[in-house]
CSV table of C-alpha atoms in Angstrom, one decimal:
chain,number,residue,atom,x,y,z
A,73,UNK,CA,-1.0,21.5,59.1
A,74,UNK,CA,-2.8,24.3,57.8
A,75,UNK,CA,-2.9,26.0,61.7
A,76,UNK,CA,1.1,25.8,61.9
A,77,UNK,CA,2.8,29.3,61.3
A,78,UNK,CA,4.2,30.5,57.5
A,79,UNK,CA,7.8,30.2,58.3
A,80,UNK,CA,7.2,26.4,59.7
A,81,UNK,CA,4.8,25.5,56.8
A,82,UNK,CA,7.6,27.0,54.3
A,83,UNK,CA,10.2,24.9,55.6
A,84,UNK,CA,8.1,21.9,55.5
A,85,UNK,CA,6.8,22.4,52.1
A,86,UNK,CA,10.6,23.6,51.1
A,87,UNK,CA,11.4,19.5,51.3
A,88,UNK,CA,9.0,18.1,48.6
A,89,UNK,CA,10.3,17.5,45.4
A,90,UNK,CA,9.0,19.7,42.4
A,91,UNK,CA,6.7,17.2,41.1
A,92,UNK,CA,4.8,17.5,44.5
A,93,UNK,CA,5.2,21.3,44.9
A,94,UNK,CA,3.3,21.5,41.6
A,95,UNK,CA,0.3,19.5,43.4
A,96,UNK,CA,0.8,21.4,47.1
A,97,UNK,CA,-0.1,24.2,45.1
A,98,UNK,CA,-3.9,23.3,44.8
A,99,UNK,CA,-4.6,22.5,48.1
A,100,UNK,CA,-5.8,26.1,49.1
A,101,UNK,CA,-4.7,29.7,48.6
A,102,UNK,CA,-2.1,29.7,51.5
A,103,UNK,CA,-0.3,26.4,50.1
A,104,UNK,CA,-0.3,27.6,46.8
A,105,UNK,CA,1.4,30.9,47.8
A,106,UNK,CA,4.2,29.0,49.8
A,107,UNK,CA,4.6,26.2,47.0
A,108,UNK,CA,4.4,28.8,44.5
A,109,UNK,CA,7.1,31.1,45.9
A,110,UNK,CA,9.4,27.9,46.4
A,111,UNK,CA,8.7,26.1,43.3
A,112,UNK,CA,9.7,29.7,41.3
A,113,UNK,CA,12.4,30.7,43.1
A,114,UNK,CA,14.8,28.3,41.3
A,115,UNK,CA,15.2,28.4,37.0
A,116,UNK,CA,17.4,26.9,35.2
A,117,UNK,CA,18.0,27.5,31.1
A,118,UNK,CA,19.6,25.3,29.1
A,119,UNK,CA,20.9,26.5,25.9
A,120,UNK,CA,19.5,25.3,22.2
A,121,UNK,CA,21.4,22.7,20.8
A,122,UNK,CA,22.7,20.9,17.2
A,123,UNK,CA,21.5,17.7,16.2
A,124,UNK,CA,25.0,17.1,14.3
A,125,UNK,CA,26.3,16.7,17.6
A,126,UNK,CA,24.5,14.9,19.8
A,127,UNK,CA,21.1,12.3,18.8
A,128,UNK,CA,19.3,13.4,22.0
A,129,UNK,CA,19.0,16.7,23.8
A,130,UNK,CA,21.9,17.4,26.7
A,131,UNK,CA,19.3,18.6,29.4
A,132,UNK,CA,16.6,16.5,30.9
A,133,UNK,CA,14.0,14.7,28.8
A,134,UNK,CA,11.2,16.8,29.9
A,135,UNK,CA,12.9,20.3,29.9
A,136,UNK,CA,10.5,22.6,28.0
A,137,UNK,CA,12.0,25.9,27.5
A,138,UNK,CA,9.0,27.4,26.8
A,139,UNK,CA,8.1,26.8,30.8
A,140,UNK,CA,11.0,29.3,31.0
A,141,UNK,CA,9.3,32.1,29.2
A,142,UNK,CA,6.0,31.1,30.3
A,143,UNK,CA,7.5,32.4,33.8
A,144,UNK,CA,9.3,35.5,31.8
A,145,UNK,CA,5.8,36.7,30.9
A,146,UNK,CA,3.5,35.7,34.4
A,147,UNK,CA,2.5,38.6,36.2
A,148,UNK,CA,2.7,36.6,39.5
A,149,UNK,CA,5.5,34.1,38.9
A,150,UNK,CA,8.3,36.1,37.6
A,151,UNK,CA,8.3,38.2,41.0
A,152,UNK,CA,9.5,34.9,42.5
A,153,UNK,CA,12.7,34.0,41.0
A,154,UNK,CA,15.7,34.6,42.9
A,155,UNK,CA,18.0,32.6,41.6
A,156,UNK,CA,18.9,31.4,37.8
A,157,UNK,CA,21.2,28.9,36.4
A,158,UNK,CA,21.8,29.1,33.2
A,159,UNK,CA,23.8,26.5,30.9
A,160,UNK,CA,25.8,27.6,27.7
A,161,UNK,CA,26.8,24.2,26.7
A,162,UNK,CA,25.4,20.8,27.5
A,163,UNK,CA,25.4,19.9,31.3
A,164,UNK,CA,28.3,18.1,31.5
A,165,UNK,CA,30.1,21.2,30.0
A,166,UNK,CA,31.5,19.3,26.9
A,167,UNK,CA,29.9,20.9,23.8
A,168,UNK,CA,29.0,24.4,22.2
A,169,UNK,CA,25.9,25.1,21.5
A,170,UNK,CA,24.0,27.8,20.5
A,171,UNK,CA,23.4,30.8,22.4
A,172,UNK,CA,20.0,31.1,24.5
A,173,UNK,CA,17.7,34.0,24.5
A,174,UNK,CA,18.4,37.2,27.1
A,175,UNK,CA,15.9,37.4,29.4
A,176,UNK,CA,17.4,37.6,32.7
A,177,UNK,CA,16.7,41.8,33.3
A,178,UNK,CA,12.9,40.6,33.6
A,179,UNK,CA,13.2,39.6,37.1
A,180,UNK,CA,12.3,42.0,39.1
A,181,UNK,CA,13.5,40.1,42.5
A,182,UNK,CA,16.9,38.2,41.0
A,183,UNK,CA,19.7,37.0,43.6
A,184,UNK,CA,21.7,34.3,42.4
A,185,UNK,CA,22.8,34.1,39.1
A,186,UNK,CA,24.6,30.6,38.1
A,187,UNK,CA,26.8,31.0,34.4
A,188,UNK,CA,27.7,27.3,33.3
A,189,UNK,CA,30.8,27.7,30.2
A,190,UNK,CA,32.1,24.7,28.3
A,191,UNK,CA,35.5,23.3,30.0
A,192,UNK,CA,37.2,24.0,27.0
A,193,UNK,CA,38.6,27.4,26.0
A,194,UNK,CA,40.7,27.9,22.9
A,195,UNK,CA,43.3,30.3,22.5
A,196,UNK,CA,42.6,33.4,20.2
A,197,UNK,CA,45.8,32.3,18.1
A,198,UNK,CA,43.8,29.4,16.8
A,199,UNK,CA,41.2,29.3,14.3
A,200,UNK,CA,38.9,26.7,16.1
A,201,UNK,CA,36.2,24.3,15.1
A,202,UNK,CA,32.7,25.7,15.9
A,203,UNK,CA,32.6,23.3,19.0
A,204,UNK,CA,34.7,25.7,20.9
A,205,UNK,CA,34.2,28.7,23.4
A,206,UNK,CA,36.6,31.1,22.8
A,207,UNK,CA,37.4,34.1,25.1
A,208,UNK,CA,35.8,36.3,23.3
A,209,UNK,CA,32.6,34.2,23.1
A,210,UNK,CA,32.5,34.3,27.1
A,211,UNK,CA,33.1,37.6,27.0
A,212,UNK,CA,30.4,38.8,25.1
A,213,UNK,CA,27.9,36.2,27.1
A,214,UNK,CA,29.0,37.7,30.3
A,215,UNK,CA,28.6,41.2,29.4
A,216,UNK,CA,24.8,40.2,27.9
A,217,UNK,CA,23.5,38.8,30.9
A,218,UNK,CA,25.1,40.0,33.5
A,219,UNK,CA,25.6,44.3,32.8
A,220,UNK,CA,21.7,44.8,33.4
A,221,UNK,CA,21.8,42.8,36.7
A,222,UNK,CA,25.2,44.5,38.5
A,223,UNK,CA,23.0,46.4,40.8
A,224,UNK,CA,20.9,43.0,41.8
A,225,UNK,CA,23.0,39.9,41.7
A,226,UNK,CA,24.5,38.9,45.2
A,227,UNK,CA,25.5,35.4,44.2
A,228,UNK,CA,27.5,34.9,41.6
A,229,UNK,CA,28.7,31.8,40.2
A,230,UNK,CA,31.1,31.2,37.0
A,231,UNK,CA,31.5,27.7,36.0
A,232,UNK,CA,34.7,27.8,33.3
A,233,UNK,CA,36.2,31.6,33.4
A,234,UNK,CA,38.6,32.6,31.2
A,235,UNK,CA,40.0,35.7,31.4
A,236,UNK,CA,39.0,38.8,33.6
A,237,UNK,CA,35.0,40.1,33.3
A,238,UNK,CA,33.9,43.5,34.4
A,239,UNK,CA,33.6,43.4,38.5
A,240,UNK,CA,30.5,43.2,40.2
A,241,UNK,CA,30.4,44.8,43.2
A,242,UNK,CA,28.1,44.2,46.3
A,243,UNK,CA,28.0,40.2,46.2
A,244,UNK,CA,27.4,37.7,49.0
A,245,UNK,CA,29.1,34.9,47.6
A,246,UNK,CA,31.6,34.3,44.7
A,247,UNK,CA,32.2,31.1,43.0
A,248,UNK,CA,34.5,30.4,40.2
A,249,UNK,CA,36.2,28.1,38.5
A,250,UNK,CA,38.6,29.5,36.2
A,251,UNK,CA,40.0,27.5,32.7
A,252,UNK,CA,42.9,28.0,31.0
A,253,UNK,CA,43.6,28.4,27.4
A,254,UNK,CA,44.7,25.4,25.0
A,255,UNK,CA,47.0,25.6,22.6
A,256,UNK,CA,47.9,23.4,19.6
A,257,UNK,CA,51.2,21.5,20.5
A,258,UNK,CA,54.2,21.9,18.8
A,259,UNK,CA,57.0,19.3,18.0
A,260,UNK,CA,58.9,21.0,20.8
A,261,UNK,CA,57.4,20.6,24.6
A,262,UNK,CA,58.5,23.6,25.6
A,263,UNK,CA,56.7,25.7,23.2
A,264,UNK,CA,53.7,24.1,24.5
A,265,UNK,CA,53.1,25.6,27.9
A,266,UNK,CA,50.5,27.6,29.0
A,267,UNK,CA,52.3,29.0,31.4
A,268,UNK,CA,54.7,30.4,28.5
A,269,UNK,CA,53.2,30.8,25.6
A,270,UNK,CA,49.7,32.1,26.9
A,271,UNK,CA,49.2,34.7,29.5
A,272,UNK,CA,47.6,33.5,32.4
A,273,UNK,CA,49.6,35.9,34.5
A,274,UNK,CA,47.5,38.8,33.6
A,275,UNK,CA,44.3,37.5,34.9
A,276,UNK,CA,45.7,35.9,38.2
A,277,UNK,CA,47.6,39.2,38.8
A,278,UNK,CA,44.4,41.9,38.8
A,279,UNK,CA,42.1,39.2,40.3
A,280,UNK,CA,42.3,40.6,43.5
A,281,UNK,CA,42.1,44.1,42.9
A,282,UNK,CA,39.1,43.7,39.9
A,283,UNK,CA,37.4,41.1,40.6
A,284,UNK,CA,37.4,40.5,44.7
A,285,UNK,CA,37.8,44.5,45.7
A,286,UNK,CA,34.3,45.8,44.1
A,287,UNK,CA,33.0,43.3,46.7
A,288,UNK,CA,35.4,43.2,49.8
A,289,UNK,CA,33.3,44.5,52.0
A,290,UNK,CA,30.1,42.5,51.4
A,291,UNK,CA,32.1,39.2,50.7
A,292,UNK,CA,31.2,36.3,52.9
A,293,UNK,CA,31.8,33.3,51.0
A,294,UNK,CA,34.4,32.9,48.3
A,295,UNK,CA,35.3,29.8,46.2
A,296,UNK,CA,38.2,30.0,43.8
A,297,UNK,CA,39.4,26.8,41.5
A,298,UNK,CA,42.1,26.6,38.5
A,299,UNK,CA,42.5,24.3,36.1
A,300,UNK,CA,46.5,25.2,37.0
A,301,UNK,CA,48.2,25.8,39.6
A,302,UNK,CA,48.3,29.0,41.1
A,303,UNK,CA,49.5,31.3,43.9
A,304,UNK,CA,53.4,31.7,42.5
A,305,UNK,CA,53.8,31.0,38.9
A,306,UNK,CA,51.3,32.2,37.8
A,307,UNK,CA,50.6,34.5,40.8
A,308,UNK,CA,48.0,35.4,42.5
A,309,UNK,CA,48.6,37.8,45.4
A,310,UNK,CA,45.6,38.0,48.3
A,311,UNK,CA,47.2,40.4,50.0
A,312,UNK,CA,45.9,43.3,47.5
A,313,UNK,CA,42.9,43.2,49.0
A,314,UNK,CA,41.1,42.5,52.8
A,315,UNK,CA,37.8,40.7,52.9
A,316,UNK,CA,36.5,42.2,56.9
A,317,UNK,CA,33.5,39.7,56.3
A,318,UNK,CA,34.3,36.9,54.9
A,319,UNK,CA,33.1,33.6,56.7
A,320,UNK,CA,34.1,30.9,54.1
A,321,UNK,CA,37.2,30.3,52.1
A,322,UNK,CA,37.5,27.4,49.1
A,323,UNK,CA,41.1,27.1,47.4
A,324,UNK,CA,41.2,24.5,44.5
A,325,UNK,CA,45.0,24.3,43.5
A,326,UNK,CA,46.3,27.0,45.1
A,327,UNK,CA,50.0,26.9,45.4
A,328,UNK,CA,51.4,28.3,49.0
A,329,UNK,CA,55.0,29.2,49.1
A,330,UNK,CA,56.1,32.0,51.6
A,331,UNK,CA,54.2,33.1,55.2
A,332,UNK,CA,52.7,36.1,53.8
A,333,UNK,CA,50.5,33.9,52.2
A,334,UNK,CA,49.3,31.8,55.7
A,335,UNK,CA,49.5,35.2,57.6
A,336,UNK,CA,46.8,36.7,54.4
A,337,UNK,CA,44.0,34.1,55.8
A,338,UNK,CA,45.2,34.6,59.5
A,339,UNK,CA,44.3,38.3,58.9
A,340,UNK,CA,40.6,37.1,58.6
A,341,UNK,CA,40.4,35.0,61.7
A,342,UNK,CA,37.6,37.7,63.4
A,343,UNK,CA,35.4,36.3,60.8
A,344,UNK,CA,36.4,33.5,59.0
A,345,UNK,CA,35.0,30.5,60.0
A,346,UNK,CA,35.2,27.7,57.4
A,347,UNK,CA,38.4,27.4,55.4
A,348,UNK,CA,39.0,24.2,52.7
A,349,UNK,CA,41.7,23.3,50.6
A,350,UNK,CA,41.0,21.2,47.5
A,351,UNK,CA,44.5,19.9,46.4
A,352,UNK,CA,46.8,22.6,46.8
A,353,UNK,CA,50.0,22.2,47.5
A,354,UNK,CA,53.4,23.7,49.0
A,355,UNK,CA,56.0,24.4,47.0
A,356,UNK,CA,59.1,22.9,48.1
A,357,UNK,CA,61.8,23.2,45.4
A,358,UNK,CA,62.4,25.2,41.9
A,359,UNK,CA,64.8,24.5,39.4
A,360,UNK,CA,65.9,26.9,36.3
A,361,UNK,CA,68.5,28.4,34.6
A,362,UNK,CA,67.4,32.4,34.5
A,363,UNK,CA,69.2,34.9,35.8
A,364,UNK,CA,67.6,37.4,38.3
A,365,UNK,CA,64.0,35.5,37.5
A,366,UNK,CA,62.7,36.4,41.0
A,367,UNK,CA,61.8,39.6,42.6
A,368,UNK,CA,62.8,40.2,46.7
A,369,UNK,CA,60.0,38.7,47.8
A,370,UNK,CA,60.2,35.9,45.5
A,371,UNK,CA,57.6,35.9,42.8
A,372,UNK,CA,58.9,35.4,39.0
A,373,UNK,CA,59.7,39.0,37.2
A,374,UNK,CA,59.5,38.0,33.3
A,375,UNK,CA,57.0,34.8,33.2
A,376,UNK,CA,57.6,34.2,29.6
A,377,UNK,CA,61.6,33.6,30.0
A,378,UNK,CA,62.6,30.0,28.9
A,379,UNK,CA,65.5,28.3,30.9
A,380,UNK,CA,67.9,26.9,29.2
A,381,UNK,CA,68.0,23.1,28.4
A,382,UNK,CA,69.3,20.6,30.5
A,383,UNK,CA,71.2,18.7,27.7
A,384,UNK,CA,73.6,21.8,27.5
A,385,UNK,CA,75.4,21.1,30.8
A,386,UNK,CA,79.0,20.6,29.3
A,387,UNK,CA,78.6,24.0,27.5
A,388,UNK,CA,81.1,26.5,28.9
A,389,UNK,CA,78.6,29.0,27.8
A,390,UNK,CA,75.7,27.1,29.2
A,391,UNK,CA,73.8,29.1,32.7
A,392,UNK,CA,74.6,27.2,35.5
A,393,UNK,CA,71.6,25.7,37.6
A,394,UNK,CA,69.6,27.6,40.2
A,395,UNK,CA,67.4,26.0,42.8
A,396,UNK,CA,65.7,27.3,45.5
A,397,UNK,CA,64.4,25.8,48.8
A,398,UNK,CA,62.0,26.6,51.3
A,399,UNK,CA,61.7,25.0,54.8
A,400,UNK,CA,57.6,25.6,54.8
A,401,UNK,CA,55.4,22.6,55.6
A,402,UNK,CA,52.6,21.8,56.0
A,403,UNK,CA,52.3,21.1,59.5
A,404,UNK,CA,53.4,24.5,59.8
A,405,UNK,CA,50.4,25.2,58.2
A,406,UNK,CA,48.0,23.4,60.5
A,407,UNK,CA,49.8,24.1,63.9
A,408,UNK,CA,49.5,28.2,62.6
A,409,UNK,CA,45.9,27.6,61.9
A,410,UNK,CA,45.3,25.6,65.2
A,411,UNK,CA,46.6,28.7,67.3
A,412,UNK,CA,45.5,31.3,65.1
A,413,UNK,CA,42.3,30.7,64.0
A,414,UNK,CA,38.4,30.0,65.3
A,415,UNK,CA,37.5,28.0,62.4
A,416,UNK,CA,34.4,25.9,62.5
A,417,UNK,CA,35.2,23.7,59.6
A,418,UNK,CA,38.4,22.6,57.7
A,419,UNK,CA,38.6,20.4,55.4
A,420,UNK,CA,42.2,19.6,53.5
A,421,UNK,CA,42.5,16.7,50.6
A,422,UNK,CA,41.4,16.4,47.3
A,423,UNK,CA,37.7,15.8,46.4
A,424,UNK,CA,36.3,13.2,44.1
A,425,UNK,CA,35.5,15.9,41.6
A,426,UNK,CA,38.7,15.9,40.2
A,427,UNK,CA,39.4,14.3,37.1
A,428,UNK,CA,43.2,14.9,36.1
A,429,UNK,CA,43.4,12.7,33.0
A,430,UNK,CA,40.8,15.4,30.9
A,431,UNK,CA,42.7,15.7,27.8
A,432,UNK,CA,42.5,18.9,26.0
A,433,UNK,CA,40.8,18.7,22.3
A,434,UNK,CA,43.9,18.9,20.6
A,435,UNK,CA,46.5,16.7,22.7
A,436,UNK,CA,48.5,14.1,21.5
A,437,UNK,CA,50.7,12.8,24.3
A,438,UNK,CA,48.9,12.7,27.6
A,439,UNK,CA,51.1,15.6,29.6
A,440,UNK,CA,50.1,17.8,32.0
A,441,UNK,CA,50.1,21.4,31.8
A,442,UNK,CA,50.3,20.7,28.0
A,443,UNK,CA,47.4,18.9,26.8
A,444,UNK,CA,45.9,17.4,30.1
A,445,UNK,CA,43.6,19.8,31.9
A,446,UNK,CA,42.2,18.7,35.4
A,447,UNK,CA,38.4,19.1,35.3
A,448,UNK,CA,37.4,21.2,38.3
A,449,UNK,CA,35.1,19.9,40.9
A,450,UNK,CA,31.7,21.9,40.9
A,451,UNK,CA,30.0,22.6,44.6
A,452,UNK,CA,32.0,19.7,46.1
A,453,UNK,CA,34.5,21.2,49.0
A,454,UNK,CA,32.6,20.1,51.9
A,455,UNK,CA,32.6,16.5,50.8
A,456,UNK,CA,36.7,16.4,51.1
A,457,UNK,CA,37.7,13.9,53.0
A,458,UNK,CA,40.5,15.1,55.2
A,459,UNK,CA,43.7,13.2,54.2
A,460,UNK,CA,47.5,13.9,53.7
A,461,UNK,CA,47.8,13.2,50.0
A,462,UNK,CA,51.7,12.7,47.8
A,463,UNK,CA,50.8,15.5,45.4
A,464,UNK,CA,50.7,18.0,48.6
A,465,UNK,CA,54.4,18.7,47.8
A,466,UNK,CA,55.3,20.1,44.4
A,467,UNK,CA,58.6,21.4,42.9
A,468,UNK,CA,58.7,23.7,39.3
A,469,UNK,CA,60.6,22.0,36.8
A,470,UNK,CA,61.0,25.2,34.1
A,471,UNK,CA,62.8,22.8,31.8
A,472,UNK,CA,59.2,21.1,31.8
A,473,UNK,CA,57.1,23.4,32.7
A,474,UNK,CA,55.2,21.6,35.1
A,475,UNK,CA,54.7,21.4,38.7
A,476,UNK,CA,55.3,17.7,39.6
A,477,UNK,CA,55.9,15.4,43.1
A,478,UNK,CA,59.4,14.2,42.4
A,479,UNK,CA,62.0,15.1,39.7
A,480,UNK,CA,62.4,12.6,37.1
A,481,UNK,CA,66.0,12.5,35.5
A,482,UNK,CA,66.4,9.5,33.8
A,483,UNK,CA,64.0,9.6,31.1
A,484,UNK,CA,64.4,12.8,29.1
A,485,UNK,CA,67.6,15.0,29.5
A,486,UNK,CA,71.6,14.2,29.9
A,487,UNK,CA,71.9,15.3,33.6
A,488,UNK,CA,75.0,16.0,35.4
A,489,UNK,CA,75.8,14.9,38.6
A,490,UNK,CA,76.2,18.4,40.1
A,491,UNK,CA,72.6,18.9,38.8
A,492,UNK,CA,71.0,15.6,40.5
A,493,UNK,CA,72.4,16.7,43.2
A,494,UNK,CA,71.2,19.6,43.6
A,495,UNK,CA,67.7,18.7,42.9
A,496,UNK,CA,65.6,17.1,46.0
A,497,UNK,CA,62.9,14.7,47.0
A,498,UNK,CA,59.4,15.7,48.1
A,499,UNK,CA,59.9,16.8,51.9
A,500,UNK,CA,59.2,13.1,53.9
A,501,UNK,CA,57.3,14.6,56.9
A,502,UNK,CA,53.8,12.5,56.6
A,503,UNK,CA,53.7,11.6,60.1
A,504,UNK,CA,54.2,15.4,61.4
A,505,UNK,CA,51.8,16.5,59.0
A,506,UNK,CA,49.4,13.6,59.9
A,507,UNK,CA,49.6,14.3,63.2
A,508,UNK,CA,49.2,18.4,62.7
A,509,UNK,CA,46.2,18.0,60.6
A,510,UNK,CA,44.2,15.7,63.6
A,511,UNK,CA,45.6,17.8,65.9
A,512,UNK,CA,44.0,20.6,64.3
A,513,UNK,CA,40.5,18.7,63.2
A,514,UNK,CA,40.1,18.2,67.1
A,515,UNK,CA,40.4,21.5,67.9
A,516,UNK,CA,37.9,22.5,65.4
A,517,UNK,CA,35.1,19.3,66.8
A,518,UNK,CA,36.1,20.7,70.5
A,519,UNK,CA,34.5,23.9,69.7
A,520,UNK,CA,31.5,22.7,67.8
């Protein structure tokens, strides 16, 4: 084996686990170069952690952090690190800990840069147990590890964002998953809302522009997941900026609405190549009471405006009911993507990632958008099984502030008849969109 050229010999070695890389490394002086520049390419720090909150450490039972600055301090090793993850919280992102040392500007040769955040953020309104991350927290973690290494890191990936960071520009591949404030409920569910009372809007609206625009032209793979729904309310506008390189796309929740949207990803079909969609969904109906609430090309002009309650229908003073419609479906989607595009891979449906009964830490009454959070798959898109799913189809309900399947009128508010009416079903089109999305899936295999 010894005979066989570098590149071969690194691949081979690149399979064996890290407890055998260790040993390939004292075979000779050519193994232990190859194991050695496999075996330190890779780091991961976990952060220090309280006894008062947990018996046993969070990370592995043989983590030693000292290994960690053992490599920080080698001559020979530290060259070899390309990629770090580092973990602010316990591995299953559930619990603050204390902060780790900074370290990171010591590697000469550093890539990938991993950033793990608890799933929890708490709004800045709040005085909030220790256990919590707060914005500013991030913020300050963020600007600590990653301002030395703007001019080196090409992958970046944030696990738990909240709230906009300073852009790096030049990078590869972007991966984040962005969290949401929580706020302490009130007695009344529509002071709740994040989508009200919080402002979620800023962030979603300069994403494109400060976060994706320092890197358009270097982009090839970007992954994007919210702990809300987004793409209308709150929105989140692609077509800001152009990405001429970009050969993977990863939505998680995105909310589609109007073509512009469809024709945004068409716009890349020279390059892109892989496209998934992790639960997102089509908006098929709104319902509100706000007068001149939408701009002319439909997105929401004042996103803290309330809509008047539904019990006030016999009011003579009471707004009357808006709704609005659109006729986009999915299998609109998928024939547009069949003719358009030269995708390699698609994948549409909602990974096993997802867990959307995560209560927030201070919920009382299990209700989404209030005080249940989805947690976020982490690195899971091309596992989605391709499947038409019921939460495809969403309408806005601003009286609940919720995105939701179907309306539900008989449990809460007095509704009139004029209103029911007036508010629809999820569109009933499984079979075309069924048959669109195989239609599409064999068009993709017959060019593989």
């Amino acid at each position: 084996m010894d005979s066989l050229p570098t590149e071969l010999l690194t691949r081979i070695v690149g399979f064996r686990s890290k407890a055998d890389l260790a040993t390939t490394r004292l075979v000779n002086g050519r193994f232990n170069q190859i194991a050695s520049s496999i075996l330190f390419s890779e780091l991961t720090l976990y952060a220090h952690y309280f006894d008062c909150y947990m018996r046993l450490p969070p990370w592995p039972l043989d983590y030693d952090a000292q290994k960690f600055k053992n490599v920080v301090n080698h001559g020979i090793f530290r060259p070899l690190v390309k990629k770090v993850c580092i973990y602010t919280c316990e591995p299953h992102a559930d619990h603050n800990v204390a902060i780790f040392g900074r370290d990171m500007g010591e590697f000469p040769n550093l890539q990938g840069l991993t950033i793990i955040f608890d799933r929890h953020v708490a709004a800045e309104q709040h005085d909030m147990d220790p256990i919590f991350q707060d914005q500013q927290l991030r913020h300050n973690i963020l600007n600590d590890i990653i301002n030395p290494l703007k001019d080196r890191i090409r992958d970046l990936w944030i696990r738990s964002l909240s709230g906009c960071e300073s852009p790096v520009s030049g990078l590869r591949s972007l991966r984040l998953s962005v969290v949401h404030e929580e706020t302490e409920p009130d007695l009344e569910p529509h002071t709740q809302s994040i989508v009200k009372t919080c402002n979620p809007h800023t962030f979603w609206a300069a994403l494109p522009a400060r976060i994706l625009a320092p890197s358009a032209t270097t982009l090839t793979h970007l992954v994007l997941y919210s702990s809300l729904m987004v793409g209308w309310y709150p929105k989140l506008d692609f077509r800001l900026v152009f990405l001429p390189n970009l050969k993977t796309l990863s939505l998680g929740m995105f909310l589609f609405f109007d073509d512009h949207q469809i024709d945004w990803i068409v716009s890349h079909r020279n390059s892109l190549r892989a496209l998934y969609l992790d639960h997102c969904a089509i908006r098929y109906q709104v319902g509100h009471t706000i007068t001149d609430w939408l701009d002319p090309e439909g997105y929401i002009t004042n996103p803290q405006a309330e809509s008047a309650s539904p019990d006030g229908d016999e009011d003579e003073h009471f707004p009357a009911i808006q709704t609005i419609e659109i006729s986009l479906r999915w299998h609109n989607i998928f024939d547009r993507l069949a003719e358009d595009m030269n995708l390699r891979e698609f994948r549409f449906g909602t990974s096993e990632g997802w867990n959307f009964e995560m209560r927030c830490r201070f919920g009382s009454c299990p209700r989404r958008g209030i005080d249940i959070f989805p947690q976020m798959p982490w690195d899971q898109e091309c596992s989605i099984a391709n499947t038409i799913y019921a939460e495809r189809y969403v309408h806005w309900d601003d009286w609940e502030h919720l995105y939701e399947t179907e309306w539900e009128l008989d449990w809460k508010y007095d509704w009139g008849k004029d209103w029911i009416d007036r508010l629809h079903s999820a569109p009933n089109c499984d079979e075309e969109d069924d048959a669109s999305l195989q239609a599409l899936l064999n068009k993709i295999n017959r060019r593989k």
